[in-house]
Amino acid sequence: MTAANLERIRIARDYSETPGGRYREDGPDSGQQFREEILQPRFEQARREGVLLEIDLDGAEGYATSFLEEAFGGLARDCGAKAVLETLRFQCKDEPRLVVEIEGYIRESAQR
Amino acid sequence: MKKLWQGRRHKEGIRERQAREAARRKRKRGLVEVVSLGQKRRRQRPKRLTAPRLFSLEQNAEGVVAFLNQMEMEAERRALRVELGKIRKLTPEAVALLAVLMKTCVQNNNKPIVGDTPKELGAYRLLQRSGFFELTKTLAQDQPLQTGRIARYGDSRVDGKLAKDLIRFGVECLLGEKRGHRRAFEVMIECMGNTKHHASDEALDLPWWATVYADEQRKRVCFTFLDMGIGLLGSMKLKGLQHVKHFLGLADDTDVVRWLFVGDVGSSTDLPGRGKGLPKIARAHAEGEIKRLVVLSNRVYADFETKEFRKLNEEFSGTLLYWEIEP
């Protein structure tokens, strides 16, 4: 994979160092807001252009399950788990197992 | 010749004196309540309530909750004098509970709560450093270097920045440098989210409280998160076999709390991807990323460290989570 066919979202830099709860009405920097304003548009663009989209989770204070589930599980509910797993790549040196957790949310959303 | 005392100035003088008398009587009425049958009763003195000597959920959850329930009940009716002088053992989660309930009682009832301070030095220092006096303002105390803080949010908002600030404040008090803690942050955000979505059965935005206290002796930062909602048991719906077991008495409330933290109970919202927050908190404790995890909700006290899940005789209306970290 070369830099030319890899897009990247760094959550801490591009969105928030302090990701919040699930919905917009929960408070600032929610998972829903992240999905609607950043993740989904970039995901759709990446699909159109046939490139991968890397999600860099490092540098944030932490992630609540509701934030992750709403962002990535929500994307999978909207766009299909298969497409999401094909297109997204995750990076988290701070906590590598977070990647497994997120992929679990994406797969679970397909089972419903 | 018209006499002076019958004149205009005399009448004005009488009116002024009457007005002064009326004002004096009015002032006096503030101290005397008129009750039926023409009897007069002195305004009640503050009711004295003595806090238990062991003011700690770990060692005396029943006693602490009973005391606080009594305080809440009495505070609706009259001013209180809360006597803390005999406290021998005080712990941060109990301080958080006491501070929040005192503050809430005063706000809700508009009746003062005054009190004394523990004679035991350790307990006194904990109160002093925790932010208790700052919040309650019931006593004019010296404010030494504080290693604790009590924060309130009025509309159950999930606020990552506040969580970050509290955690960094606590860690800085202990280590001298501002540093985050991933799990502490995640637990706090989960708690905020739970209050937002589950603490009220009428979809009200209830306030929550979060406290941090740096325990320099034990080298731990202690967090308490608290809301006065319907509690964990009030906010979930058991289904299937679990419902049958609970209904038949084959499982009690402590089992239900266990199921919630294991992830065996589906979310009350019936929406996909829910009910993952509490199991993640329990996992973080099991894996040693957070130390001590205590839950107090409704009639259940759960200490994940000692694996003690106890049913209380006293009901606590709300949910408290307490956890510690070793940064």
PDB file of C-alpha atoms in Angstrom, chain B residues 46-326:
ATOM      1  CA  PRO B  46     -31.392  22.697  63.751  1.00  0.00           C
ATOM      2  CA  LYS B  47     -31.890  18.977  64.066  1.00  0.00           C
ATOM      3  CA  ARG B  48     -28.685  17.234  65.093  1.00  0.00           C
ATOM      4  CA  LEU B  49     -27.579  14.284  63.050  1.00  0.00           C
ATOM      5  CA  THR B  50     -24.469  12.406  64.011  1.00  0.00           C
ATOM      6  CA  ALA B  51     -22.507  10.790  61.219  1.00  0.00           C
ATOM      7  CA  PRO B  52     -21.391   7.190  61.704  1.00  0.00           C
ATOM      8  CA  ARG B  53     -17.865   6.703  63.022  1.00  0.00           C
ATOM      9  CA  LEU B  54     -17.034   4.558  60.027  1.00  0.00           C
ATOM     10  CA  PHE B  55     -17.948   6.870  57.205  1.00  0.00           C
ATOM     11  CA  SER B  56     -16.879   4.608  54.412  1.00  0.00           C
ATOM     12  CA  LEU B  57     -18.825   2.616  51.855  1.00  0.00           C
ATOM     13  CA  GLU B  58     -16.237  -0.131  51.998  1.00  0.00           C
ATOM     14  CA  GLN B  59     -16.616  -0.637  55.716  1.00  0.00           C
ATOM     15  CA  ASN B  60     -20.094   0.605  56.444  1.00  0.00           C
ATOM     16  CA  ALA B  61     -22.217   1.065  53.315  1.00  0.00           C
ATOM     17  CA  GLU B  62     -25.400   0.370  55.214  1.00  0.00           C
ATOM     18  CA  GLY B  63     -24.660   2.945  57.913  1.00  0.00           C
ATOM     19  CA  VAL B  64     -23.560   5.628  55.478  1.00  0.00           C
ATOM     20  CA  VAL B  65     -26.607   5.228  53.244  1.00  0.00           C
ATOM     21  CA  ALA B  66     -28.943   5.162  56.257  1.00  0.00           C
ATOM     22  CA  PHE B  67     -27.385   8.356  57.580  1.00  0.00           C
ATOM     23  CA  LEU B  68     -27.620  10.118  54.237  1.00  0.00           C
ATOM     24  CA  ASN B  69     -31.210   9.031  53.717  1.00  0.00           C
ATOM     25  CA  GLN B  70     -32.092  10.402  57.134  1.00  0.00           C
ATOM     26  CA  MET B  71     -30.297  13.631  56.299  1.00  0.00           C
ATOM     27  CA  GLU B  72     -32.262  13.975  53.065  1.00  0.00           C
ATOM     28  CA  MET B  73     -35.539  13.336  54.833  1.00  0.00           C
ATOM     29  CA  GLU B  74     -34.908  15.700  57.749  1.00  0.00           C
ATOM     30  CA  ALA B  75     -33.498  18.424  55.502  1.00  0.00           C
ATOM     31  CA  GLU B  76     -36.880  18.764  53.819  1.00  0.00           C
ATOM     32  CA  ARG B  77     -38.411  19.810  57.119  1.00  0.00           C
ATOM     33  CA  ARG B  78     -35.819  21.809  58.990  1.00  0.00           C
ATOM     34  CA  ALA B  79     -32.332  23.162  59.292  1.00  0.00           C
ATOM     35  CA  LEU B  80     -29.753  20.546  60.189  1.00  0.00           C
ATOM     36  CA  ARG B  81     -26.599  20.341  62.207  1.00  0.00           C
ATOM     37  CA  VAL B  82     -24.557  17.495  60.803  1.00  0.00           C
ATOM     38  CA  GLU B  83     -22.034  16.328  63.336  1.00  0.00           C
ATOM     39  CA  LEU B  84     -18.960  14.863  61.741  1.00  0.00           C
ATOM     40  CA  GLY B  85     -16.815  15.153  64.853  1.00  0.00           C
ATOM     41  CA  LYS B  86     -16.920  11.482  65.766  1.00  0.00           C
ATOM     42  CA  ILE B  87     -15.885  10.188  62.383  1.00  0.00           C
ATOM     43  CA  ARG B  88     -12.837   7.972  62.751  1.00  0.00           C
ATOM     44  CA  LYS B  89     -12.627   6.569  59.268  1.00  0.00           C
ATOM     45  CA  LEU B  90     -13.486   8.554  56.169  1.00  0.00           C
ATOM     46  CA  THR B  91     -12.952   7.566  52.539  1.00  0.00           C
ATOM     47  CA  PRO B  92     -13.110   9.624  49.328  1.00  0.00           C
ATOM     48  CA  GLU B  93     -16.260   8.054  47.884  1.00  0.00           C
ATOM     49  CA  ALA B  94     -18.122   8.734  51.129  1.00  0.00           C
ATOM     50  CA  VAL B  95     -16.911  12.344  51.119  1.00  0.00           C
ATOM     51  CA  ALA B  96     -18.248  12.713  47.582  1.00  0.00           C
ATOM     52  CA  LEU B  97     -21.624  11.329  48.638  1.00  0.00           C
ATOM     53  CA  LEU B  98     -21.817  13.530  51.710  1.00  0.00           C
ATOM     54  CA  ALA B  99     -20.791  16.693  49.870  1.00  0.00           C
ATOM     55  CA  VAL B 100     -23.188  16.147  46.998  1.00  0.00           C
ATOM     56  CA  LEU B 101     -26.143  15.262  49.196  1.00  0.00           C
ATOM     57  CA  MET B 102     -25.554  18.199  51.531  1.00  0.00           C
ATOM     58  CA  LYS B 103     -25.324  20.551  48.604  1.00  0.00           C
ATOM     59  CA  THR B 104     -28.412  19.087  46.947  1.00  0.00           C
ATOM     60  CA  CYS B 105     -30.442  19.217  50.173  1.00  0.00           C
ATOM     61  CA  VAL B 106     -29.604  22.866  50.762  1.00  0.00           C
ATOM     62  CA  GLN B 107     -30.418  23.774  47.173  1.00  0.00           C
ATOM     63  CA  ASN B 108     -33.674  21.841  47.061  1.00  0.00           C
ATOM     64  CA  ASN B 109     -35.031  22.814  50.459  1.00  0.00           C
ATOM     65  CA  ASN B 110     -33.523  26.235  51.033  1.00  0.00           C
ATOM     66  CA  LYS B 111     -32.800  25.260  54.631  1.00  0.00           C
ATOM     67  CA  PRO B 112     -29.313  25.531  56.017  1.00  0.00           C
ATOM     68  CA  ILE B 113     -27.091  22.643  56.983  1.00  0.00           C
ATOM     69  CA  VAL B 114     -24.286  23.426  59.364  1.00  0.00           C
ATOM     70  CA  GLY B 115     -21.901  21.146  61.127  1.00  0.00           C
ATOM     71  CA  ASP B 116     -18.597  20.451  62.763  1.00  0.00           C
ATOM     72  CA  THR B 117     -15.528  18.685  61.456  1.00  0.00           C
ATOM     73  CA  PRO B 118     -13.946  15.346  62.279  1.00  0.00           C
ATOM     74  CA  LYS B 119     -11.556  15.372  65.214  1.00  0.00           C
ATOM     75  CA  GLU B 120      -9.567  12.564  63.689  1.00  0.00           C
ATOM     76  CA  LEU B 121      -6.788  14.238  61.755  1.00  0.00           C
ATOM     77  CA  GLY B 122      -6.760  11.949  58.718  1.00  0.00           C
ATOM     78  CA  ALA B 123     -10.487  12.346  58.218  1.00  0.00           C
ATOM     79  CA  TYR B 124     -10.249  16.100  58.670  1.00  0.00           C
ATOM     80  CA  ARG B 125      -7.427  16.383  56.133  1.00  0.00           C
ATOM     81  CA  LEU B 126      -9.374  14.354  53.617  1.00  0.00           C
ATOM     82  CA  LEU B 127     -12.348  16.692  53.958  1.00  0.00           C
ATOM     83  CA  GLN B 128     -10.091  19.700  53.732  1.00  0.00           C
ATOM     84  CA  ARG B 129      -8.258  18.564  50.627  1.00  0.00           C
ATOM     85  CA  SER B 130     -11.136  16.974  48.781  1.00  0.00           C
ATOM     86  CA  GLY B 131     -12.921  20.188  47.861  1.00  0.00           C
ATOM     87  CA  PHE B 132     -15.695  19.439  50.382  1.00  0.00           C
ATOM     88  CA  PHE B 133     -15.552  22.806  52.143  1.00  0.00           C
ATOM     89  CA  GLU B 134     -15.292  24.643  48.890  1.00  0.00           C
ATOM     90  CA  LEU B 135     -18.481  23.001  47.683  1.00  0.00           C
ATOM     91  CA  THR B 136     -20.577  23.048  50.813  1.00  0.00           C
ATOM     92  CA  LYS B 137     -19.385  26.358  52.242  1.00  0.00           C
ATOM     93  CA  THR B 138     -20.899  25.363  55.558  1.00  0.00           C
ATOM     94  CA  LEU B 139     -17.803  26.149  57.547  1.00  0.00           C
ATOM     95  CA  ALA B 140     -15.193  28.815  57.205  1.00  0.00           C
ATOM     96  CA  GLN B 141     -12.130  26.646  56.957  1.00  0.00           C
ATOM     97  CA  ASP B 142      -8.616  27.317  55.906  1.00  0.00           C
ATOM     98  CA  GLN B 143      -8.100  26.173  52.366  1.00  0.00           C
ATOM     99  CA  PRO B 144      -4.788  24.372  52.214  1.00  0.00           C
ATOM    100  CA  LEU B 145      -3.375  22.913  49.041  1.00  0.00           C
ATOM    101  CA  GLN B 146      -6.234  20.949  47.575  1.00  0.00           C
ATOM    102  CA  THR B 147      -5.674  17.601  45.991  1.00  0.00           C
ATOM    103  CA  GLY B 148      -9.303  17.093  45.213  1.00  0.00           C
ATOM    104  CA  ARG B 149     -12.034  18.663  43.199  1.00  0.00           C
ATOM    105  CA  ILE B 150     -15.794  18.261  42.943  1.00  0.00           C
ATOM    106  CA  ALA B 151     -17.492  19.075  39.651  1.00  0.00           C
ATOM    107  CA  ARG B 152     -21.170  19.227  38.836  1.00  0.00           C
ATOM    108  CA  TYR B 153     -22.923  19.211  35.517  1.00  0.00           C
ATOM    109  CA  GLY B 154     -26.483  20.416  35.522  1.00  0.00           C
ATOM    110  CA  ASP B 155     -27.844  18.797  32.389  1.00  0.00           C
ATOM    111  CA  SER B 156     -26.185  15.383  32.288  1.00  0.00           C
ATOM    112  CA  ARG B 157     -23.904  16.324  29.438  1.00  0.00           C
ATOM    113  CA  VAL B 158     -21.122  14.081  28.239  1.00  0.00           C
ATOM    114  CA  ASP B 159     -18.117  16.343  28.438  1.00  0.00           C
ATOM    115  CA  GLY B 160     -14.751  14.948  27.460  1.00  0.00           C
ATOM    116  CA  LYS B 161     -12.896  18.148  28.233  1.00  0.00           C
ATOM    117  CA  LEU B 162     -14.137  18.216  31.793  1.00  0.00           C
ATOM    118  CA  ALA B 163     -13.197  14.549  32.234  1.00  0.00           C
ATOM    119  CA  LYS B 164      -9.737  15.294  30.865  1.00  0.00           C
ATOM    120  CA  ASP B 165      -9.295  18.268  33.210  1.00  0.00           C
ATOM    121  CA  LEU B 166     -10.355  16.314  36.293  1.00  0.00           C
ATOM    122  CA  ILE B 167      -8.080  13.406  35.499  1.00  0.00           C
ATOM    123  CA  ARG B 168      -5.083  15.593  34.701  1.00  0.00           C
ATOM    124  CA  PHE B 169      -5.659  17.616  37.849  1.00  0.00           C
ATOM    125  CA  GLY B 170      -5.619  14.459  39.972  1.00  0.00           C
ATOM    126  CA  VAL B 171      -2.557  13.016  38.279  1.00  0.00           C
ATOM    127  CA  GLU B 172      -0.727  16.321  38.552  1.00  0.00           C
ATOM    128  CA  CYS B 173      -1.433  16.505  42.286  1.00  0.00           C
ATOM    129  CA  LEU B 174       0.222  13.122  42.646  1.00  0.00           C
ATOM    130  CA  LEU B 175       3.048  13.186  40.128  1.00  0.00           C
ATOM    131  CA  GLY B 176       3.605  16.876  39.567  1.00  0.00           C
ATOM    132  CA  GLU B 177       2.912  16.650  35.858  1.00  0.00           C
ATOM    133  CA  LYS B 178      -0.295  16.860  33.883  1.00  0.00           C
ATOM    134  CA  ARG B 179      -0.893  13.487  32.321  1.00  0.00           C
ATOM    135  CA  GLY B 180      -3.973  11.721  31.075  1.00  0.00           C
ATOM    136  CA  HIS B 181      -5.175   8.221  31.902  1.00  0.00           C
ATOM    137  CA  ARG B 182      -6.974   6.384  29.165  1.00  0.00           C
ATOM    138  CA  ARG B 183      -9.122   4.102  31.268  1.00  0.00           C
ATOM    139  CA  ALA B 184     -10.066   6.747  33.812  1.00  0.00           C
ATOM    140  CA  PHE B 185     -11.206   8.929  30.931  1.00  0.00           C
ATOM    141  CA  GLU B 186     -13.219   6.140  29.352  1.00  0.00           C
ATOM    142  CA  VAL B 187     -14.882   5.162  32.618  1.00  0.00           C
ATOM    143  CA  MET B 188     -15.876   8.762  33.251  1.00  0.00           C
ATOM    144  CA  ILE B 189     -17.310   9.191  29.755  1.00  0.00           C
ATOM    145  CA  GLU B 190     -19.248   5.931  30.106  1.00  0.00           C
ATOM    146  CA  CYS B 191     -20.679   7.199  33.397  1.00  0.00           C
ATOM    147  CA  MET B 192     -21.688  10.528  31.872  1.00  0.00           C
ATOM    148  CA  GLY B 193     -23.362   8.722  28.991  1.00  0.00           C
ATOM    149  CA  ASN B 194     -25.208   6.374  31.329  1.00  0.00           C
ATOM    150  CA  THR B 195     -26.565   9.276  33.333  1.00  0.00           C
ATOM    151  CA  LYS B 196     -27.631  11.011  30.137  1.00  0.00           C
ATOM    152  CA  HIS B 197     -29.502   8.004  28.768  1.00  0.00           C
ATOM    153  CA  HIS B 198     -30.575   5.931  31.737  1.00  0.00           C
ATOM    154  CA  ALA B 199     -30.733   7.921  34.976  1.00  0.00           C
ATOM    155  CA  SER B 200     -34.229   9.233  34.442  1.00  0.00           C
ATOM    156  CA  ASP B 201     -37.314   7.255  33.471  1.00  0.00           C
ATOM    157  CA  GLU B 202     -38.958  10.457  32.250  1.00  0.00           C
ATOM    158  CA  ALA B 203     -36.172  11.417  29.828  1.00  0.00           C
ATOM    159  CA  LEU B 204     -35.133  14.260  32.108  1.00  0.00           C
ATOM    160  CA  ASP B 205     -31.613  15.580  32.015  1.00  0.00           C
ATOM    161  CA  LEU B 206     -30.440  14.958  35.559  1.00  0.00           C
ATOM    162  CA  PRO B 207     -27.320  16.520  36.991  1.00  0.00           C
ATOM    163  CA  TRP B 208     -24.279  14.429  37.717  1.00  0.00           C
ATOM    164  CA  TRP B 209     -21.286  14.950  39.931  1.00  0.00           C
ATOM    165  CA  ALA B 210     -17.731  13.854  39.403  1.00  0.00           C
ATOM    166  CA  THR B 211     -15.017  14.072  42.013  1.00  0.00           C
ATOM    167  CA  VAL B 212     -11.316  13.481  41.948  1.00  0.00           C
ATOM    168  CA  TYR B 213      -9.009  13.086  44.907  1.00  0.00           C
ATOM    169  CA  ALA B 214      -5.287  12.429  44.837  1.00  0.00           C
ATOM    170  CA  ASP B 215      -4.382  10.169  47.729  1.00  0.00           C
ATOM    171  CA  GLU B 216      -0.727  10.949  48.244  1.00  0.00           C
ATOM    172  CA  GLN B 217      -0.223   8.313  50.918  1.00  0.00           C
ATOM    173  CA  ARG B 218      -1.523   5.469  48.777  1.00  0.00           C
ATOM    174  CA  LYS B 219      -0.216   6.978  45.533  1.00  0.00           C
ATOM    175  CA  ARG B 220      -3.593   6.668  43.907  1.00  0.00           C
ATOM    176  CA  VAL B 221      -6.009   9.015  42.236  1.00  0.00           C
ATOM    177  CA  CYS B 222      -9.570   8.335  43.337  1.00  0.00           C
ATOM    178  CA  PHE B 223     -12.641   9.141  41.260  1.00  0.00           C
ATOM    179  CA  THR B 224     -16.300   9.146  42.173  1.00  0.00           C
ATOM    180  CA  PHE B 225     -19.113   9.596  39.704  1.00  0.00           C
ATOM    181  CA  LEU B 226     -22.566  10.111  41.085  1.00  0.00           C
ATOM    182  CA  ASP B 227     -26.100  10.794  39.941  1.00  0.00           C
ATOM    183  CA  MET B 228     -29.367  10.833  41.834  1.00  0.00           C
ATOM    184  CA  GLY B 229     -31.397   9.082  39.205  1.00  0.00           C
ATOM    185  CA  ILE B 230     -33.413   5.890  39.263  1.00  0.00           C
ATOM    186  CA  GLY B 231     -30.357   3.693  39.668  1.00  0.00           C
ATOM    187  CA  LEU B 232     -29.056   0.761  37.659  1.00  0.00           C
ATOM    188  CA  LEU B 233     -31.902  -1.509  38.655  1.00  0.00           C
ATOM    189  CA  GLY B 234     -34.536   1.074  37.880  1.00  0.00           C
ATOM    190  CA  SER B 235     -33.233   1.668  34.405  1.00  0.00           C
ATOM    191  CA  MET B 236     -32.935  -1.821  32.994  1.00  0.00           C
ATOM    192  CA  LYS B 237     -35.393  -4.355  31.751  1.00  0.00           C
ATOM    193  CA  LEU B 238     -34.821  -8.015  32.401  1.00  0.00           C
ATOM    194  CA  LYS B 239     -35.981 -10.412  29.757  1.00  0.00           C
ATOM    195  CA  GLY B 240     -36.451 -14.118  29.287  1.00  0.00           C
ATOM    196  CA  LEU B 241     -34.856 -16.450  31.785  1.00  0.00           C
ATOM    197  CA  GLN B 242     -33.287 -13.631  33.793  1.00  0.00           C
ATOM    198  CA  HIS B 243     -36.686 -12.049  34.285  1.00  0.00           C
ATOM    199  CA  VAL B 244     -38.172 -15.357  35.381  1.00  0.00           C
ATOM    200  CA  LYS B 245     -35.282 -16.013  37.790  1.00  0.00           C
ATOM    201  CA  HIS B 246     -35.566 -12.563  39.323  1.00  0.00           C
ATOM    202  CA  PHE B 247     -39.346 -12.752  39.508  1.00  0.00           C
ATOM    203  CA  LEU B 248     -39.243 -16.111  41.276  1.00  0.00           C
ATOM    204  CA  GLY B 249     -36.572 -14.951  43.679  1.00  0.00           C
ATOM    205  CA  LEU B 250     -33.962 -17.320  42.287  1.00  0.00           C
ATOM    206  CA  ALA B 251     -31.794 -14.299  41.528  1.00  0.00           C
ATOM    207  CA  ASP B 252     -31.686 -11.114  43.554  1.00  0.00           C
ATOM    208  CA  ASP B 253     -30.630  -7.545  42.805  1.00  0.00           C
ATOM    209  CA  THR B 254     -26.953  -8.321  43.345  1.00  0.00           C
ATOM    210  CA  ASP B 255     -27.154 -10.929  40.580  1.00  0.00           C
ATOM    211  CA  VAL B 256     -28.716  -8.362  38.278  1.00  0.00           C
ATOM    212  CA  VAL B 257     -25.847  -5.933  38.891  1.00  0.00           C
ATOM    213  CA  ARG B 258     -23.385  -8.772  38.188  1.00  0.00           C
ATOM    214  CA  TRP B 259     -25.168  -9.530  34.906  1.00  0.00           C
ATOM    215  CA  LEU B 260     -25.042  -5.859  33.943  1.00  0.00           C
ATOM    216  CA  PHE B 261     -21.279  -5.696  34.413  1.00  0.00           C
ATOM    217  CA  VAL B 262     -20.698  -8.970  32.637  1.00  0.00           C
ATOM    218  CA  GLY B 263     -22.814  -7.783  29.710  1.00  0.00           C
ATOM    219  CA  ASP B 264     -25.475 -10.438  30.095  1.00  0.00           C
ATOM    220  CA  VAL B 265     -28.345  -7.965  30.234  1.00  0.00           C
ATOM    221  CA  GLY B 266     -29.451  -6.343  27.008  1.00  0.00           C
ATOM    222  CA  SER B 267     -29.819  -2.600  26.937  1.00  0.00           C
ATOM    223  CA  SER B 268     -33.092  -1.081  28.064  1.00  0.00           C
ATOM    224  CA  THR B 269     -33.154   0.896  24.832  1.00  0.00           C
ATOM    225  CA  ASP B 270     -33.390  -2.258  22.677  1.00  0.00           C
ATOM    226  CA  LEU B 271     -31.187  -0.498  20.155  1.00  0.00           C
ATOM    227  CA  PRO B 272     -28.223  -2.204  18.506  1.00  0.00           C
ATOM    228  CA  GLY B 273     -24.726  -1.886  19.917  1.00  0.00           C
ATOM    229  CA  ARG B 274     -25.814  -0.908  23.426  1.00  0.00           C
ATOM    230  CA  GLY B 275     -24.950  -2.151  26.901  1.00  0.00           C
ATOM    231  CA  LYS B 276     -21.193  -2.327  26.355  1.00  0.00           C
ATOM    232  CA  GLY B 277     -20.024   0.412  28.714  1.00  0.00           C
ATOM    233  CA  LEU B 278     -20.391  -1.310  32.092  1.00  0.00           C
ATOM    234  CA  PRO B 279     -18.766  -4.570  30.924  1.00  0.00           C
ATOM    235  CA  LYS B 280     -15.807  -2.579  29.630  1.00  0.00           C
ATOM    236  CA  ILE B 281     -15.445  -0.888  33.019  1.00  0.00           C
ATOM    237  CA  ALA B 282     -15.483  -4.266  34.767  1.00  0.00           C
ATOM    238  CA  ARG B 283     -12.888  -5.599  32.298  1.00  0.00           C
ATOM    239  CA  ALA B 284     -10.658  -2.593  32.921  1.00  0.00           C
ATOM    240  CA  HIS B 285     -10.748  -3.464  36.607  1.00  0.00           C
ATOM    241  CA  ALA B 286     -10.228  -7.182  36.062  1.00  0.00           C
ATOM    242  CA  GLU B 287      -7.164  -6.419  33.967  1.00  0.00           C
ATOM    243  CA  GLY B 288      -5.758  -4.057  36.573  1.00  0.00           C
ATOM    244  CA  GLU B 289      -6.038  -0.899  34.491  1.00  0.00           C
ATOM    245  CA  ILE B 290      -8.200   0.633  37.165  1.00  0.00           C
ATOM    246  CA  LYS B 291      -7.852  -0.305  40.799  1.00  0.00           C
ATOM    247  CA  ARG B 292     -10.740  -0.771  43.174  1.00  0.00           C
ATOM    248  CA  LEU B 293     -14.119  -0.504  41.575  1.00  0.00           C
ATOM    249  CA  VAL B 294     -17.095   0.128  43.790  1.00  0.00           C
ATOM    250  CA  VAL B 295     -20.703   0.460  42.718  1.00  0.00           C
ATOM    251  CA  LEU B 296     -23.568   1.642  44.884  1.00  0.00           C
ATOM    252  CA  SER B 297     -26.975   1.695  43.302  1.00  0.00           C
ATOM    253  CA  ASN B 298     -30.469   1.137  44.668  1.00  0.00           C
ATOM    254  CA  ARG B 299     -30.043  -1.581  47.288  1.00  0.00           C
ATOM    255  CA  VAL B 300     -26.826  -3.034  45.963  1.00  0.00           C
ATOM    256  CA  TYR B 301     -23.266  -2.438  47.082  1.00  0.00           C
ATOM    257  CA  ALA B 302     -20.658  -4.071  44.870  1.00  0.00           C
ATOM    258  CA  ASP B 303     -16.930  -4.075  45.482  1.00  0.00           C
ATOM    259  CA  PHE B 304     -15.187  -5.636  42.526  1.00  0.00           C
ATOM    260  CA  GLU B 305     -11.875  -5.731  44.377  1.00  0.00           C
ATOM    261  CA  THR B 306     -13.129  -7.974  47.143  1.00  0.00           C
ATOM    262  CA  LYS B 307     -15.798  -9.508  44.879  1.00  0.00           C
ATOM    263  CA  GLU B 308     -18.372  -8.602  47.479  1.00  0.00           C
ATOM    264  CA  PHE B 309     -21.863  -8.032  46.114  1.00  0.00           C
ATOM    265  CA  ARG B 310     -24.131  -7.150  48.968  1.00  0.00           C
ATOM    266  CA  LYS B 311     -27.804  -6.330  49.207  1.00  0.00           C
ATOM    267  CA  LEU B 312     -28.467  -3.398  51.518  1.00  0.00           C
ATOM    268  CA  ASN B 313     -31.457  -2.812  53.715  1.00  0.00           C
ATOM    269  CA  GLU B 314     -31.288   0.866  52.844  1.00  0.00           C
ATOM    270  CA  GLU B 315     -32.141   2.148  49.384  1.00  0.00           C
ATOM    271  CA  PHE B 316     -29.773   4.557  47.718  1.00  0.00           C
ATOM    272  CA  SER B 317     -31.622   6.542  45.075  1.00  0.00           C
ATOM    273  CA  GLY B 318     -29.063   6.915  42.379  1.00  0.00           C
ATOM    274  CA  THR B 319     -25.857   5.420  41.114  1.00  0.00           C
ATOM    275  CA  LEU B 320     -22.342   5.853  42.406  1.00  0.00           C
ATOM    276  CA  LEU B 321     -19.224   4.509  40.760  1.00  0.00           C
ATOM    277  CA  TYR B 322     -15.905   4.775  42.504  1.00  0.00           C
ATOM    278  CA  TRP B 323     -12.583   3.770  41.030  1.00  0.00           C
ATOM    279  CA  GLU B 324      -8.918   4.393  41.574  1.00  0.00           C
ATOM    280  CA  ILE B 325      -5.903   4.534  39.326  1.00  0.00           C
ATOM    281  CA  GLU B 326      -2.191   4.234  39.920  1.00  0.00           C
TER     282      GLU B 326
END
